[in-house]
Structures are given as structure tokens and as C-alpha cells.
């Protein structure tokens, strides 16, 4: 592959990734759900995210095959969310981002 083709391919694949998991909340929600299934209100509380935004983010994660939504047979009706097997393919990305974030935070704190 020529250099220009490699750059174009890399740009497209990075954009595909960001389209699915980009934004402030998606990887955070996946990280929280890696600890096991959670109810909607529990996720909202743990992530400190408004129900309206949480609903939107979970719908997008579900559409992309990263989250399962299960309506429980309870009164009142409750909904639980869990990760799909496919979502586990993001674990290396999440680990790398956590490590980078720790290093960056330490660097910023050392320079302040």
C-alpha cells in the first residue's frame, strides 16, 4: 500500500472507531458494565450522567452490538444492561486509555 493509501485507510478506520465509541460517555459506560450487569438508574448514578443522555448513549451502544438491554419482569418494570461478547474486543483500548490517562494526569499534576 502506498503511503497516501495507508493514511487514508488509517483515517477511515479511526473515524469508524470514533463513530461507535467516541464521545464523553460510551467507553465509561462500557468500563462500568465490565463489572457486571446494571440497572438503568444504577448506571445513571455510578456514571453521574443524566437519564436523558444515558438513554441516548445506551441506545447507540445497543445498535452497535456492544450492549444488551433486558426488560425484567418486575413491577415497576426495570431494565438491565450488560455487555455483549463483542464489546470485550474493546478491552485493550480501554486499558490503554486508562494507562495513558494516569500518565497524563501525573504529568499535568507534576507541572502545576
mmCIF file of N, CA, C and O in Angstrom, residues 50-109:
data_model
loop_
_atom_site.group_PDB
_atom_site.id
_atom_site.type_symbol
_atom_site.label_atom_id
_atom_site.label_comp_id
_atom_site.label_asym_id
_atom_site.label_seq_id
_atom_site.Cartn_x
_atom_site.Cartn_y
_atom_site.Cartn_z
ATOM 1 N N UNK A 50 -27.001 12.158 33.253
ATOM 2 C CA UNK A 50 -28.450 12.368 33.289
ATOM 3 C C UNK A 50 -29.161 11.221 32.575
ATOM 4 O O UNK A 50 -28.620 10.633 31.630
ATOM 5 N N UNK A 51 -30.372 10.892 33.006
ATOM 6 C CA UNK A 51 -31.123 9.810 32.368
ATOM 7 C C UNK A 51 -31.327 10.028 30.865
ATOM 8 O O UNK A 51 -31.264 9.078 30.083
ATOM 9 N N UNK A 52 -31.541 11.254 30.450
ATOM 10 C CA UNK A 52 -31.771 11.529 29.026
ATOM 11 C C UNK A 52 -30.531 11.184 28.199
ATOM 12 O O UNK A 52 -30.606 10.505 27.175
ATOM 13 N N UNK A 53 -29.364 11.629 28.651
ATOM 14 C CA UNK A 53 -28.114 11.347 27.934
ATOM 15 C C UNK A 53 -27.782 9.861 28.014
ATOM 16 O O UNK A 53 -27.366 9.245 27.026
ATOM 17 N N UNK A 54 -27.984 9.270 29.194
ATOM 18 C CA UNK A 54 -27.705 7.842 29.369
ATOM 19 C C UNK A 54 -28.538 7.010 28.397
ATOM 20 O O UNK A 54 -28.028 6.093 27.749
ATOM 21 N N UNK A 55 -29.805 7.333 28.277
ATOM 22 C CA UNK A 55 -30.685 6.607 27.374
ATOM 23 C C UNK A 55 -30.166 6.668 25.938
ATOM 24 O O UNK A 55 -30.097 5.648 25.234
ATOM 25 N N UNK A 56 -29.774 7.841 25.498
ATOM 26 C CA UNK A 56 -29.246 8.030 24.141
ATOM 27 C C UNK A 56 -27.972 7.220 23.933
ATOM 28 O O UNK A 56 -27.816 6.526 22.929
ATOM 29 N N UNK A 57 -27.057 7.292 24.889
ATOM 30 C CA UNK A 57 -25.781 6.577 24.765
ATOM 31 C C UNK A 57 -25.991 5.066 24.749
ATOM 32 O O UNK A 57 -25.372 4.357 23.947
ATOM 33 N N UNK A 58 -26.877 4.569 25.614
ATOM 34 C CA UNK A 58 -27.139 3.131 25.663
ATOM 35 C C UNK A 58 -27.795 2.641 24.382
ATOM 36 O O UNK A 58 -27.478 1.549 23.897
ATOM 37 N N UNK A 59 -28.699 3.439 23.824
ATOM 38 C CA UNK A 59 -29.318 3.059 22.550
ATOM 39 C C UNK A 59 -28.263 2.920 21.459
ATOM 40 O O UNK A 59 -28.286 1.962 20.677
ATOM 41 N N UNK A 60 -27.337 3.866 21.392
ATOM 42 C CA UNK A 60 -26.281 3.812 20.378
ATOM 43 C C UNK A 60 -25.367 2.610 20.599
ATOM 44 O O UNK A 60 -24.969 1.942 19.641
ATOM 45 N N UNK A 61 -25.042 2.315 21.851
ATOM 46 C CA UNK A 61 -24.218 1.145 22.144
ATOM 47 C C UNK A 61 -24.939 -0.147 21.774
ATOM 48 O O UNK A 61 -24.332 -1.093 21.265
ATOM 49 N N UNK A 62 -26.244 -0.181 22.013
ATOM 50 C CA UNK A 62 -27.037 -1.359 21.669
ATOM 51 C C UNK A 62 -27.097 -1.548 20.149
ATOM 52 O O UNK A 62 -26.912 -2.662 19.643
ATOM 53 N N UNK A 63 -27.342 -0.468 19.418
ATOM 54 C CA UNK A 63 -27.399 -0.528 17.948
ATOM 55 C C UNK A 63 -26.092 -1.071 17.377
ATOM 56 O O UNK A 63 -26.091 -1.831 16.404
ATOM 57 N N UNK A 64 -24.973 -0.724 17.997
ATOM 58 C CA UNK A 64 -23.661 -1.159 17.519
ATOM 59 C C UNK A 64 -23.223 -2.506 18.091
ATOM 60 O O UNK A 64 -22.078 -2.922 17.900
ATOM 61 N N UNK A 65 -24.120 -3.178 18.794
ATOM 62 C CA UNK A 65 -23.841 -4.533 19.262
ATOM 63 C C UNK A 65 -22.906 -4.633 20.440
ATOM 64 O O UNK A 65 -22.311 -5.684 20.673
ATOM 65 N N UNK A 66 -22.788 -3.559 21.220
ATOM 66 C CA UNK A 66 -21.870 -3.559 22.360
ATOM 67 C C UNK A 66 -22.568 -3.789 23.698
ATOM 68 O O UNK A 66 -21.927 -4.183 24.673
ATOM 69 N N UNK A 67 -23.878 -3.543 23.748
ATOM 70 C CA UNK A 67 -24.631 -3.647 24.990
ATOM 71 C C UNK A 67 -25.926 -4.429 24.738
ATOM 72 O O UNK A 67 -26.564 -4.260 23.697
ATOM 73 N N UNK A 68 -26.270 -5.277 25.703
ATOM 74 C CA UNK A 68 -27.563 -5.963 25.700
ATOM 75 C C UNK A 68 -28.514 -5.235 26.627
ATOM 76 O O UNK A 68 -28.123 -4.822 27.727
ATOM 77 N N UNK A 69 -29.759 -5.094 26.207
ATOM 78 C CA UNK A 69 -30.815 -4.476 27.016
ATOM 79 C C UNK A 69 -31.825 -5.566 27.342
ATOM 80 O O UNK A 69 -32.347 -6.225 26.449
ATOM 81 N N UNK A 70 -32.096 -5.759 28.650
ATOM 82 C CA UNK A 70 -33.038 -6.785 29.091
ATOM 83 C C UNK A 70 -34.121 -6.139 29.943
ATOM 84 O O UNK A 70 -33.818 -5.507 30.957
ATOM 85 N N UNK A 71 -35.369 -6.295 29.508
ATOM 86 C CA UNK A 71 -36.505 -5.789 30.287
ATOM 87 C C UNK A 71 -36.876 -6.890 31.274
ATOM 88 O O UNK A 71 -37.185 -8.021 30.887
ATOM 89 N N UNK A 72 -36.828 -6.555 32.562
ATOM 90 C CA UNK A 72 -37.096 -7.529 33.621
ATOM 91 C C UNK A 72 -38.598 -7.592 33.898
ATOM 92 O O UNK A 72 -39.297 -6.586 33.819
ATOM 93 N N UNK A 73 -39.056 -8.764 34.257
ATOM 94 C CA UNK A 73 -40.468 -8.986 34.567
ATOM 95 C C UNK A 73 -40.729 -8.607 36.026
ATOM 96 O O UNK A 73 -40.941 -9.461 36.877
ATOM 97 N N UNK A 74 -40.667 -7.312 36.295
ATOM 98 C CA UNK A 74 -40.863 -6.804 37.660
ATOM 99 C C UNK A 74 -41.894 -5.694 37.619
ATOM 100 O O UNK A 74 -42.251 -5.193 36.560
ATOM 101 N N UNK A 75 -42.379 -5.328 38.774
ATOM 102 C CA UNK A 75 -43.286 -4.182 38.915
ATOM 103 C C UNK A 75 -42.677 -3.243 39.929
ATOM 104 O O UNK A 75 -42.467 -3.632 41.056
ATOM 105 N N UNK A 76 -42.355 -2.010 39.592
ATOM 106 C CA UNK A 76 -42.419 -1.482 38.233
ATOM 107 C C UNK A 76 -41.377 -2.156 37.341
ATOM 108 O O UNK A 76 -40.412 -2.760 37.824
ATOM 109 N N UNK A 77 -41.562 -2.022 36.047
ATOM 110 C CA UNK A 77 -40.653 -2.629 35.084
ATOM 111 C C UNK A 77 -39.253 -2.036 35.261
ATOM 112 O O UNK A 77 -39.102 -0.825 35.414
ATOM 113 N N UNK A 78 -38.263 -2.902 35.289
ATOM 114 C CA UNK A 78 -36.871 -2.442 35.346
ATOM 115 C C UNK A 78 -36.143 -2.956 34.108
ATOM 116 O O UNK A 78 -36.536 -3.955 33.512
ATOM 117 N N UNK A 79 -35.099 -2.246 33.750
ATOM 118 C CA UNK A 79 -34.301 -2.616 32.582
ATOM 119 C C UNK A 79 -32.853 -2.778 33.034
ATOM 120 O O UNK A 79 -32.320 -1.936 33.756
ATOM 121 N N UNK A 80 -32.249 -3.886 32.623
ATOM 122 C CA UNK A 80 -30.846 -4.137 32.941
ATOM 123 C C UNK A 80 -30.019 -4.085 31.662
ATOM 124 O O UNK A 80 -30.491 -4.464 30.595
ATOM 125 N N UNK A 81 -28.784 -3.648 31.823
ATOM 126 C CA UNK A 81 -27.853 -3.569 30.702
ATOM 127 C C UNK A 81 -26.628 -4.409 31.024
ATOM 128 O O UNK A 81 -26.176 -4.453 32.171
ATOM 129 N N UNK A 82 -26.126 -5.080 30.012
ATOM 130 C CA UNK A 82 -24.912 -5.881 30.155
ATOM 131 C C UNK A 82 -24.116 -5.789 28.863
ATOM 132 O O UNK A 82 -24.633 -5.362 27.820
ATOM 133 N N UNK A 83 -22.868 -6.194 28.942
ATOM 134 C CA UNK A 83 -22.006 -6.158 27.769
ATOM 135 C C UNK A 83 -22.215 -7.392 26.905
ATOM 136 O O UNK A 83 -22.505 -8.475 27.411
ATOM 137 N N UNK A 84 -22.031 -7.224 25.620
ATOM 138 C CA UNK A 84 -22.039 -8.352 24.698
ATOM 139 C C UNK A 84 -20.625 -8.925 24.621
ATOM 140 O O UNK A 84 -19.665 -8.299 25.081
ATOM 141 N N UNK A 85 -20.508 -10.093 24.044
ATOM 142 C CA UNK A 85 -19.178 -10.665 23.820
ATOM 143 C C UNK A 85 -18.351 -9.732 22.940
ATOM 144 O O UNK A 85 -17.158 -9.564 23.151
ATOM 145 N N UNK A 86 -19.007 -9.134 21.946
ATOM 146 C CA UNK A 86 -18.313 -8.246 21.012
ATOM 147 C C UNK A 86 -17.672 -7.061 21.735
ATOM 148 O O UNK A 86 -16.587 -6.612 21.359
ATOM 149 N N UNK A 87 -18.308 -6.562 22.772
ATOM 150 C CA UNK A 87 -17.769 -5.401 23.497
ATOM 151 C C UNK A 87 -16.419 -5.710 24.131
ATOM 152 O O UNK A 87 -15.608 -4.812 24.340
ATOM 153 N N UNK A 88 -16.167 -6.978 24.398
ATOM 154 C CA UNK A 88 -14.900 -7.357 25.020
ATOM 155 C C UNK A 88 -13.713 -7.108 24.096
ATOM 156 O O UNK A 88 -12.579 -7.033 24.547
ATOM 157 N N UNK A 89 -13.974 -6.922 22.791
ATOM 158 C CA UNK A 89 -12.887 -6.611 21.863
ATOM 159 C C UNK A 89 -12.323 -5.214 22.114
ATOM 160 O O UNK A 89 -11.269 -4.877 21.580
ATOM 161 N N UNK A 90 -13.007 -4.416 22.919
ATOM 162 C CA UNK A 90 -12.535 -3.066 23.250
ATOM 163 C C UNK A 90 -11.667 -3.027 24.513
ATOM 164 O O UNK A 90 -11.168 -1.973 24.879
ATOM 165 N N UNK A 91 -11.472 -4.164 25.169
ATOM 166 C CA UNK A 91 -10.765 -4.148 26.454
ATOM 167 C C UNK A 91 -9.347 -3.595 26.337
ATOM 168 O O UNK A 91 -8.913 -2.821 27.189
ATOM 169 N N UNK A 92 -8.609 -3.939 25.287
ATOM 170 C CA UNK A 92 -7.251 -3.416 25.130
ATOM 171 C C UNK A 92 -7.269 -1.896 24.945
ATOM 172 O O UNK A 92 -6.392 -1.190 25.453
ATOM 173 N N UNK A 93 -8.258 -1.403 24.217
ATOM 174 C CA UNK A 93 -8.400 0.047 24.007
ATOM 175 C C UNK A 93 -8.650 0.743 25.342
ATOM 176 O O UNK A 93 -8.018 1.762 25.660
ATOM 177 N N UNK A 94 -9.555 0.191 26.131
ATOM 178 C CA UNK A 94 -9.906 0.809 27.417
ATOM 179 C C UNK A 94 -8.720 0.779 28.370
ATOM 180 O O UNK A 94 -8.421 1.779 29.033
ATOM 181 N N UNK A 95 -8.022 -0.328 28.429
ATOM 182 C CA UNK A 95 -6.837 -0.438 29.295
ATOM 183 C C UNK A 95 -5.777 0.577 28.871
ATOM 184 O O UNK A 95 -5.207 1.280 29.713
ATOM 185 N N UNK A 96 -5.533 0.674 27.568
ATOM 186 C CA UNK A 96 -4.535 1.632 27.068
ATOM 187 C C UNK A 96 -4.942 3.065 27.401
ATOM 188 O O UNK A 96 -4.096 3.879 27.797
ATOM 189 N N UNK A 97 -6.231 3.380 27.267
ATOM 190 C CA UNK A 97 -6.689 4.736 27.576
ATOM 191 C C UNK A 97 -6.565 5.036 29.067
ATOM 192 O O UNK A 97 -6.200 6.156 29.448
ATOM 193 N N UNK A 98 -6.853 4.057 29.913
ATOM 194 C CA UNK A 98 -6.696 4.262 31.363
ATOM 195 C C UNK A 98 -5.233 4.523 31.718
ATOM 196 O O UNK A 98 -4.927 5.440 32.485
ATOM 197 N N UNK A 99 -4.341 3.738 31.150
ATOM 198 C CA UNK A 99 -2.907 3.929 31.419
ATOM 199 C C UNK A 99 -2.441 5.289 30.922
ATOM 200 O O UNK A 99 -1.713 5.996 31.621
ATOM 201 N N UNK A 100 -2.853 5.662 29.708
ATOM 202 C CA UNK A 100 -2.461 6.955 29.167
ATOM 203 C C UNK A 100 -3.013 8.074 30.042
ATOM 204 O O UNK A 100 -2.310 9.039 30.350
ATOM 205 N N UNK A 101 -4.255 7.949 30.477
ATOM 206 C CA UNK A 101 -4.871 8.954 31.339
ATOM 207 C C UNK A 101 -4.148 9.104 32.666
ATOM 208 O O UNK A 101 -3.963 10.224 33.162
ATOM 209 N N UNK A 102 -3.739 7.991 33.249
ATOM 210 C CA UNK A 102 -2.978 8.044 34.505
ATOM 211 C C UNK A 102 -1.659 8.787 34.298
ATOM 212 O O UNK A 102 -1.288 9.646 35.102
ATOM 213 N N UNK A 103 -0.959 8.451 33.236
ATOM 214 C CA UNK A 103 0.324 9.109 32.950
ATOM 215 C C UNK A 103 0.132 10.590 32.655
ATOM 216 O O UNK A 103 0.908 11.428 33.122
ATOM 217 N N UNK A 104 -0.875 10.908 31.893
ATOM 218 C CA UNK A 104 -1.140 12.303 31.558
ATOM 219 C C UNK A 104 -1.502 13.105 32.809
ATOM 220 O O UNK A 104 -0.994 14.210 33.017
ATOM 221 N N UNK A 105 -2.361 12.536 33.654
ATOM 222 C CA UNK A 105 -2.741 13.220 34.894
ATOM 223 C C UNK A 105 -1.517 13.468 35.769
ATOM 224 O O UNK A 105 -1.339 14.560 36.319
ATOM 225 N N UNK A 106 -0.659 12.458 35.892
ATOM 226 C CA UNK A 106 0.552 12.620 36.692
ATOM 227 C C UNK A 106 1.449 13.719 36.114
ATOM 228 O O UNK A 106 2.009 14.525 36.848
ATOM 229 N N UNK A 107 1.551 13.756 34.801
ATOM 230 C CA UNK A 107 2.375 14.779 34.141
ATOM 231 C C UNK A 107 1.813 16.162 34.377
ATOM 232 O O UNK A 107 2.555 17.098 34.697
ATOM 233 N N UNK A 108 0.511 16.304 34.250
ATOM 234 C CA UNK A 108 -0.137 17.608 34.465
ATOM 235 C C UNK A 108 0.025 18.049 35.920
ATOM 236 O O UNK A 108 0.348 19.207 36.199
ATOM 237 N N UNK A 109 -0.167 17.115 36.835
ATOM 238 C CA UNK A 109 -0.057 17.444 38.266
ATOM 239 C C UNK A 109 1.391 17.822 38.617
ATOM 240 O O UNK A 109 1.620 18.711 39.427
#
